[in-house]
PDB file of C-alpha atoms in Angstrom:
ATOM      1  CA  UNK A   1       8.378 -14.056  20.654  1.00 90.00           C
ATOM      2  CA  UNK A   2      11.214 -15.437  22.421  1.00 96.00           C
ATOM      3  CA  UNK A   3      14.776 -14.844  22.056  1.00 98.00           C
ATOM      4  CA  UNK A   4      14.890 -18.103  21.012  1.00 98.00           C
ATOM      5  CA  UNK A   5      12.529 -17.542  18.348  1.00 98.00           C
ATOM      6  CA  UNK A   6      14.030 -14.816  17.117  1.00 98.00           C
ATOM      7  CA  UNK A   7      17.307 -16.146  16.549  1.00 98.00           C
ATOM      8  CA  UNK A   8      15.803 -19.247  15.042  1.00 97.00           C
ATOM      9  CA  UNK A   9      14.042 -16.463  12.306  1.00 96.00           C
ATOM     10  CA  UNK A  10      16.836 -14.485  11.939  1.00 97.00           C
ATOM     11  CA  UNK A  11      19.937 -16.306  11.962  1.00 97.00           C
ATOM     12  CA  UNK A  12      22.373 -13.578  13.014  1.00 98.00           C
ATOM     13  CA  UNK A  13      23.355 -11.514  15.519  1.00 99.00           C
ATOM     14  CA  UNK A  14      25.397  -8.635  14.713  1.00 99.00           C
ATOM     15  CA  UNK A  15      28.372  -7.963  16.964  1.00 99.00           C
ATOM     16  CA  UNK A  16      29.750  -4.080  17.554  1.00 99.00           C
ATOM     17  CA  UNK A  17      32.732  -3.938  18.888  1.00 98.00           C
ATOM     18  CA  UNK A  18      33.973  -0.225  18.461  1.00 96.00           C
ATOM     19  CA  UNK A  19      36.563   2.537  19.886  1.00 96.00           C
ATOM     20  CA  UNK A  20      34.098   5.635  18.410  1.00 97.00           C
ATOM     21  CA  UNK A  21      31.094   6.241  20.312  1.00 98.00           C
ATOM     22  CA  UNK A  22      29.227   8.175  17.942  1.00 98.00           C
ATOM     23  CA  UNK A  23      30.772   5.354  14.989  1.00 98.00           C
ATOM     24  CA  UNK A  24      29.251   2.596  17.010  1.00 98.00           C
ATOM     25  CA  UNK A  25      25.981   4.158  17.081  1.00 98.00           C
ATOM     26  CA  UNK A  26      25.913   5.215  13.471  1.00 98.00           C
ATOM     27  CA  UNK A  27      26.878   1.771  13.293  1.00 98.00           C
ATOM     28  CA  UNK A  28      23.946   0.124  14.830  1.00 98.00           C
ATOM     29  CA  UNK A  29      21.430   2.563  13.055  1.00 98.00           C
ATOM     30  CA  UNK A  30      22.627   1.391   9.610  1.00 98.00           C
ATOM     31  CA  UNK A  31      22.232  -2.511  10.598  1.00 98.00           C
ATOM     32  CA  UNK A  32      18.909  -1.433  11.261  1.00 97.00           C
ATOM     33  CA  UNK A  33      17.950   0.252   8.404  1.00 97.00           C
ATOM     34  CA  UNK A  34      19.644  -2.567   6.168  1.00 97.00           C
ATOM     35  CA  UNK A  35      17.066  -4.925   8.371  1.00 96.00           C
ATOM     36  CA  UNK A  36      19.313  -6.738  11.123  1.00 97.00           C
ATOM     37  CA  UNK A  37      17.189  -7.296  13.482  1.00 98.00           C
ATOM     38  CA  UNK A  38      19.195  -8.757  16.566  1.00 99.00           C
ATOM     39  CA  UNK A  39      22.575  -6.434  17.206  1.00 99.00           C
ATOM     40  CA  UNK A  40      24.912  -6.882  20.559  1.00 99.00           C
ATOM     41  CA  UNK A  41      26.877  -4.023  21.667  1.00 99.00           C
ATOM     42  CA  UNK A  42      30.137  -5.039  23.264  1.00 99.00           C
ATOM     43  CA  UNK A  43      30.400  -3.413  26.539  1.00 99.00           C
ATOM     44  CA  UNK A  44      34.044  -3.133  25.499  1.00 98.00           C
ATOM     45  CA  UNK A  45      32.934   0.257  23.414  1.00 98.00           C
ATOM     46  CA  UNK A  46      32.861   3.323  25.045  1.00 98.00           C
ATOM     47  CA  UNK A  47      29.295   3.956  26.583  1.00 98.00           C
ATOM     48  CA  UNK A  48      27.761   0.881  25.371  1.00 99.00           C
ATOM     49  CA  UNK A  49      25.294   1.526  27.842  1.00 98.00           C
ATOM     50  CA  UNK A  50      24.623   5.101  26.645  1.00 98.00           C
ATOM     51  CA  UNK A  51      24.500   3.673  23.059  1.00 99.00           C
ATOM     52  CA  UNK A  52      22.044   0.488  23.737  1.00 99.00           C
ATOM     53  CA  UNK A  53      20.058   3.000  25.649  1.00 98.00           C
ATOM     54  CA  UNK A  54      19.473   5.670  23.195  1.00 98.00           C
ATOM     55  CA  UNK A  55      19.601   3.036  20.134  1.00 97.00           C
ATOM     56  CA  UNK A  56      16.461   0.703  22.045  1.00 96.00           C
ATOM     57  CA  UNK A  57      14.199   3.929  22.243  1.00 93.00           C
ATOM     58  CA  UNK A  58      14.025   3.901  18.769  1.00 89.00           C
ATOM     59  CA  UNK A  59      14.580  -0.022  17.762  1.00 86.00           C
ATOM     60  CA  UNK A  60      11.212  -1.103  17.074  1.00 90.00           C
ATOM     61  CA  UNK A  61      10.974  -4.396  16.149  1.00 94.00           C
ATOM     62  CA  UNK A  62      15.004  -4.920  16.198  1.00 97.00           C
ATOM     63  CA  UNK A  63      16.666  -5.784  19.400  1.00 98.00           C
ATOM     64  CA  UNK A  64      19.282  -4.458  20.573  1.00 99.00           C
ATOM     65  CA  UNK A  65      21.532  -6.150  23.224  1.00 99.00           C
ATOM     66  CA  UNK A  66      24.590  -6.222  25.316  1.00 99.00           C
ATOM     67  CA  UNK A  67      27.621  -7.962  25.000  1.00 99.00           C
ATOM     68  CA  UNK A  68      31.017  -8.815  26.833  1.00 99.00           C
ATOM     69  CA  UNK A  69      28.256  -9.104  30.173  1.00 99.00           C
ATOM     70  CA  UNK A  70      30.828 -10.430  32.796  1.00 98.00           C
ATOM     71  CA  UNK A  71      30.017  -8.833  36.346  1.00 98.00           C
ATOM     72  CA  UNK A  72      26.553  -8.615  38.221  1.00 98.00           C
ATOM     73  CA  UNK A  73      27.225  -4.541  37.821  1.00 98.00           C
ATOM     74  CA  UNK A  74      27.733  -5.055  33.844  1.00 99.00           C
ATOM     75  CA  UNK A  75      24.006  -7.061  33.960  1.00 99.00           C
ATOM     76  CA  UNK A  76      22.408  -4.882  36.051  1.00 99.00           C
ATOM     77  CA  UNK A  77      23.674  -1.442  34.134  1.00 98.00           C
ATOM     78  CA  UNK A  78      22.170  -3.059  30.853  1.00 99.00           C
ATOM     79  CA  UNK A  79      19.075  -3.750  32.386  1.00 98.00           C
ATOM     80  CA  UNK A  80      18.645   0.001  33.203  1.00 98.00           C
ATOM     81  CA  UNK A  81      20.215   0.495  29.683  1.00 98.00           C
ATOM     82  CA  UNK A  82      16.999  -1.341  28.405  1.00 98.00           C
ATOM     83  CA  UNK A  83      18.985  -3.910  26.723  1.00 98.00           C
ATOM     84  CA  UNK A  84      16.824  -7.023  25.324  1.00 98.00           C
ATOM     85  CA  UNK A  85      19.556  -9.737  25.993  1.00 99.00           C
ATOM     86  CA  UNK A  86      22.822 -10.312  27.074  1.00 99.00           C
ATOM     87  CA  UNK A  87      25.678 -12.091  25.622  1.00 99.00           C
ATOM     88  CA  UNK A  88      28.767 -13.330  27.707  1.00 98.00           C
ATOM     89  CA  UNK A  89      31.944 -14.575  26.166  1.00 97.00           C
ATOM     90  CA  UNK A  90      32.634 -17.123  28.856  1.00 96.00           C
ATOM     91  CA  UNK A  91      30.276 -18.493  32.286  1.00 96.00           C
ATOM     92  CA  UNK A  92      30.360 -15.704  34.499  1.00 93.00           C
ATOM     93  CA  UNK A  93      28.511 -13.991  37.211  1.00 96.00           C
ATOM     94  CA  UNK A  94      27.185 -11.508  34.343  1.00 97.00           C
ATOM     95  CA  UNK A  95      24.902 -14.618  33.148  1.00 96.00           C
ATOM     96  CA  UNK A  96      23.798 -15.058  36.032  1.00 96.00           C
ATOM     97  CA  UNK A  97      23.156 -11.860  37.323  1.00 98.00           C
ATOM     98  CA  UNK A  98      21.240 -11.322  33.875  1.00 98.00           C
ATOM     99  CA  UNK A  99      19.306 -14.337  34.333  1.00 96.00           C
ATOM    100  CA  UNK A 100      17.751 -13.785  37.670  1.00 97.00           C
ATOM    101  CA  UNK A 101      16.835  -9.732  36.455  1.00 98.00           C
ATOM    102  CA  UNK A 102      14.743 -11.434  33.253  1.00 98.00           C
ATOM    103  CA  UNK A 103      16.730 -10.762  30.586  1.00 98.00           C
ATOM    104  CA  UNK A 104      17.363 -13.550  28.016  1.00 99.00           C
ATOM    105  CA  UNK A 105      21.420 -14.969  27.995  1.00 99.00           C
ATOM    106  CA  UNK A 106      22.985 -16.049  25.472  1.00 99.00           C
ATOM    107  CA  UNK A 107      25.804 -18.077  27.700  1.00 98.00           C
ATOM    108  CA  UNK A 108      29.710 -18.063  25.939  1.00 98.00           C
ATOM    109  CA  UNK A 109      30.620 -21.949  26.483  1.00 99.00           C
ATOM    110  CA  UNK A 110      33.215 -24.226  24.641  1.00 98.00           C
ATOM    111  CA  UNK A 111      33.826 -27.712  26.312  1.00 98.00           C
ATOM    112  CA  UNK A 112      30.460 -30.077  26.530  1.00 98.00           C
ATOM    113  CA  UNK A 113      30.627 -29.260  30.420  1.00 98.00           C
ATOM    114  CA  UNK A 114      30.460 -25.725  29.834  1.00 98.00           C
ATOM    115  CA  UNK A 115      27.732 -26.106  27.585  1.00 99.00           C
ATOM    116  CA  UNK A 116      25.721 -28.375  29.727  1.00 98.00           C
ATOM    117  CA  UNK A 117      26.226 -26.202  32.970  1.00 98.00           C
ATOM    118  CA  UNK A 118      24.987 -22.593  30.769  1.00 98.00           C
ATOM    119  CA  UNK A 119      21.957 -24.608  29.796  1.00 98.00           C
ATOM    120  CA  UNK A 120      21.127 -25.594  32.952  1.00 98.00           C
ATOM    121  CA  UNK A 121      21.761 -22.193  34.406  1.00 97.00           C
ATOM    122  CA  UNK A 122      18.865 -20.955  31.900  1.00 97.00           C
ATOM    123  CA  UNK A 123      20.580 -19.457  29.061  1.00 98.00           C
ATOM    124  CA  UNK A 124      18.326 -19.263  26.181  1.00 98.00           C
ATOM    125  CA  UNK A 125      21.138 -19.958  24.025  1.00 99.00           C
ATOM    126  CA  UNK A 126      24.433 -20.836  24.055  1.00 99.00           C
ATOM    127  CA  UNK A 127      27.434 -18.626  21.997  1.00 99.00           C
ATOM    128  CA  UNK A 128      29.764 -21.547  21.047  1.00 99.00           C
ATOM    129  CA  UNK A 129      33.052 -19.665  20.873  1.00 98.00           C
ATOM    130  CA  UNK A 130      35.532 -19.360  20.066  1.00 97.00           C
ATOM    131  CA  UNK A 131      34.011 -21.223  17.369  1.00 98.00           C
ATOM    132  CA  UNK A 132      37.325 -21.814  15.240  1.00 96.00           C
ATOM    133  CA  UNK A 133      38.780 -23.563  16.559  1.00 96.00           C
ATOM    134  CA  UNK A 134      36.828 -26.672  15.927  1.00 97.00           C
ATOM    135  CA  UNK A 135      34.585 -25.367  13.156  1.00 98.00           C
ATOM    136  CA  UNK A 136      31.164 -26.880  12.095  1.00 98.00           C
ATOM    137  CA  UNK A 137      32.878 -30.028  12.721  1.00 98.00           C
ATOM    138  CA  UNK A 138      33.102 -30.203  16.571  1.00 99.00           C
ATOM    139  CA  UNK A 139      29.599 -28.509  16.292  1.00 99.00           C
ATOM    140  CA  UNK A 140      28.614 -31.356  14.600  1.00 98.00           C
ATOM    141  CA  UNK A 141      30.224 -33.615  17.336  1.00 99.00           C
ATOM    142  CA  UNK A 142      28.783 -31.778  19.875  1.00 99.00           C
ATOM    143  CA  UNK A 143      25.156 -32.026  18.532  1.00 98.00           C
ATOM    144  CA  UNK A 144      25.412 -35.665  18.700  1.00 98.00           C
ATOM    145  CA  UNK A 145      25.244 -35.810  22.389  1.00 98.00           C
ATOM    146  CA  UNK A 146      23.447 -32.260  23.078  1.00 98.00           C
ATOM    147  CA  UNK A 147      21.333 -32.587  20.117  1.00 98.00           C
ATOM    148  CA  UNK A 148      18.765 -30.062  21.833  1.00 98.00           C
ATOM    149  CA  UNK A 149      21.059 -27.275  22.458  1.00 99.00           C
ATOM    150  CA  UNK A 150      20.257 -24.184  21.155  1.00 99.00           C
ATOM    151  CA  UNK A 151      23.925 -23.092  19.729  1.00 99.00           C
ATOM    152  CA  UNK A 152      25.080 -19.885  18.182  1.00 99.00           C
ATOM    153  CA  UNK A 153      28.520 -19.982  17.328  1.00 99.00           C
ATOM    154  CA  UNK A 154      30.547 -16.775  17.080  1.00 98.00           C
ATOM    155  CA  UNK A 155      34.471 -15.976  16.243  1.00 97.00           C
ATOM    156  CA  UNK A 156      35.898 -15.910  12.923  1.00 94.00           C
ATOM    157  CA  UNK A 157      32.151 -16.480  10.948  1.00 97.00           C
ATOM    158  CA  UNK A 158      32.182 -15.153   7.385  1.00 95.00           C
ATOM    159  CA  UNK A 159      29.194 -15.481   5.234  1.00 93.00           C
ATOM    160  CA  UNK A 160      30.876 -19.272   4.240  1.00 93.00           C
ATOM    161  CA  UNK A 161      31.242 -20.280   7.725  1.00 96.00           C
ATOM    162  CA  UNK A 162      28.160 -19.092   8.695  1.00 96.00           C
ATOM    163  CA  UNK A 163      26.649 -21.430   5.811  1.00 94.00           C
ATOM    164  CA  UNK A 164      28.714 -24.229   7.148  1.00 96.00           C
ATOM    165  CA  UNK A 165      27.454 -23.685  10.499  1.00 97.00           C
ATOM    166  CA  UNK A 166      23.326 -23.629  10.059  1.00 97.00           C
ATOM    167  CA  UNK A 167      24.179 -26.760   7.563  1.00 96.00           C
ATOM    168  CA  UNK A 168      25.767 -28.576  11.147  1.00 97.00           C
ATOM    169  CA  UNK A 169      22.939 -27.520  13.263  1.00 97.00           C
ATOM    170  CA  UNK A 170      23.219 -23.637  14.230  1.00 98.00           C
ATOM    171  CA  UNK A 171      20.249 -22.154  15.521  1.00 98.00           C
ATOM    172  CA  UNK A 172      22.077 -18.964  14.271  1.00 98.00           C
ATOM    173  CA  UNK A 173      25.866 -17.117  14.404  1.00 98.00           C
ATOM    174  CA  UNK A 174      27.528 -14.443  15.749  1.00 98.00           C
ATOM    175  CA  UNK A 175      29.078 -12.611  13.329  1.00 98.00           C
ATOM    176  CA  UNK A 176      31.787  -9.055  14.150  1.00 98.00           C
ATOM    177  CA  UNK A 177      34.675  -8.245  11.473  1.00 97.00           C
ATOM    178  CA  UNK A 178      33.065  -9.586   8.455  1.00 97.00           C
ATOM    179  CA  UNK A 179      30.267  -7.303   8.780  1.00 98.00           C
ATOM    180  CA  UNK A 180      31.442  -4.655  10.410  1.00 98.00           C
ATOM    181  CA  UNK A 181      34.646  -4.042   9.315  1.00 97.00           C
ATOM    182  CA  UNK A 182      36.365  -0.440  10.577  1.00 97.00           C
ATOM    183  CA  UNK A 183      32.834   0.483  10.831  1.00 97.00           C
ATOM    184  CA  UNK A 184      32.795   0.890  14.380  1.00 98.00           C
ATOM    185  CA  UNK A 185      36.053   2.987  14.517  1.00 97.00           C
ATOM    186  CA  UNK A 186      34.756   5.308  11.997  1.00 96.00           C
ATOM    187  CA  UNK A 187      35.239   3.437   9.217  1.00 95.00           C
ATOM    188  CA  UNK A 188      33.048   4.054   5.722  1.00 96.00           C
ATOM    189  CA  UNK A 189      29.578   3.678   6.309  1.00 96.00           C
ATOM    190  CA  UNK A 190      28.633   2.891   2.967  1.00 97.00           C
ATOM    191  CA  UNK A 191      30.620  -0.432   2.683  1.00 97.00           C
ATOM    192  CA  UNK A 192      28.993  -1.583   6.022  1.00 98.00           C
ATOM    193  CA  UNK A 193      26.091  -1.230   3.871  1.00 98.00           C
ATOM    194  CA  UNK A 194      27.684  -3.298   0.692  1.00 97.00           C
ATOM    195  CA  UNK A 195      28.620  -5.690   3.764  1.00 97.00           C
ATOM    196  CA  UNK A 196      25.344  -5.781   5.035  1.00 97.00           C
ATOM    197  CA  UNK A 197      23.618  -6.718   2.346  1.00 96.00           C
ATOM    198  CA  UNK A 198      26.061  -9.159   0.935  1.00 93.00           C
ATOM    199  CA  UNK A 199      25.808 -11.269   4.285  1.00 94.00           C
ATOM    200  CA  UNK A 200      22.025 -11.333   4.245  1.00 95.00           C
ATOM    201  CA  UNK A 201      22.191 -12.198   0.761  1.00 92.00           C
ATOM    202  CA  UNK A 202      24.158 -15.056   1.920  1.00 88.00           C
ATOM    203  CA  UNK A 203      21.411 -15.800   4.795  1.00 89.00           C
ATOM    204  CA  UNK A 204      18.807 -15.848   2.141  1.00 88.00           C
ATOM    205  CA  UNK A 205      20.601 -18.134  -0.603  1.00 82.00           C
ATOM    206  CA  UNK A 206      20.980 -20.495   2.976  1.00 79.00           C
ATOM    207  CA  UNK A 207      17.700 -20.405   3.884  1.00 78.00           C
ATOM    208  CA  UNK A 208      16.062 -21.187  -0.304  1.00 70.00           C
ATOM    209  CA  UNK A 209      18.476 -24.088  -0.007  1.00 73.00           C
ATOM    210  CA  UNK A 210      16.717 -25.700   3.015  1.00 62.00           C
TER     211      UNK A 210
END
């Protein structure tokens, strides 16, 4: 199944951004076990290579990505990583790099050029972000034109916004803080669990009412 696929099945991607390497991990173990199935690491987290390495021997049917991909180096590292797909914040040389190595991109764009250039350069998706700051409005606008565009927005998505979002169009969203929480720096695991579920909850209710 393609990346493409998957994100049209499950609707989010989970987005660890941490400053604890062994809370990160424990962090991507639990969205596992509480059945998210597509989870970026943010190479801005201490070994995010070491974690999406020793976290994709064990995955199974989850995958388990890399994001904050900005430099040839990052993509190639997460390819020996094993990562399944890389996520960039912006149109960089990481997307690229990623690209050409096999590995499905989900391209960070926010202008209709941007967009249009990431699609053509072959990413599988494209992370509309920083989402707020047009909301499932401009989403809407942009579908108009680009109504083919695969688009996963990300950046300030709560379990609302993300409703808001599939209702304009979303393939799926990118969703950090709201899930997450202090999780990642150590924070409780037992509310990322509360969290968890809550949001796929949400997913669900979304997904009856279509």
């Amino acid at each position: 199944m393609s990346l493409t696929d998957r994100l049209r099945r499950e609707r989010v991607i989970a987005i660890i951004r941490g400053t604890d390497t062994k809370a990160a991990e424990r962090t991507v173990h639990i969205l596992r076990e509480e059945g998210i199935a597509l989870i970026e690491v943010s190479l801005t987290t201490p070994d995010a290579a070491g974690i999406i390495a020793r976290s994709s021997r064990e995955a199974g049917d989850t995958l388990i990505g890399a994001g904050t991909v900005l430099t040839g180096d990052d993509a190639r590292a997460v390819q020996q990583a094993g990562a399944a797909f890389v996520v960039t914040p912006a149109l960089a040389e990481g997307s690229l790099t990623a690209h050409a190595l096999g590995l499905p991109v989900v391209a960070g764009a926010l202008t209709p050029t941007e967009i249009v250039r990431a699609v053509s350069e072959g990413a599988s998706a494209v992370k509309l972000f920083p989402a707020s700051v047009g909301g499932p409005a401009y989403l809407r606008s942009l579908r108009e034109p680009l109504p083919e565009v695969p688009f996963v927005p990300t950046g300030g998505v709560d379990a609302d916004a993300a409703h808001a979002y599939l209702e304009a169009g979303a393939l799926a969203v990118g969703v950090g803080a709201p899930i997450m929480g202090d999780a990642p720096h150590g924070g409780d695991p037992d509310a990322l669990r509360e969290r968890c579920r809550a949001f796929l909850t949400a997913l669900t209710r979304h997904r009856e009412g279509e």
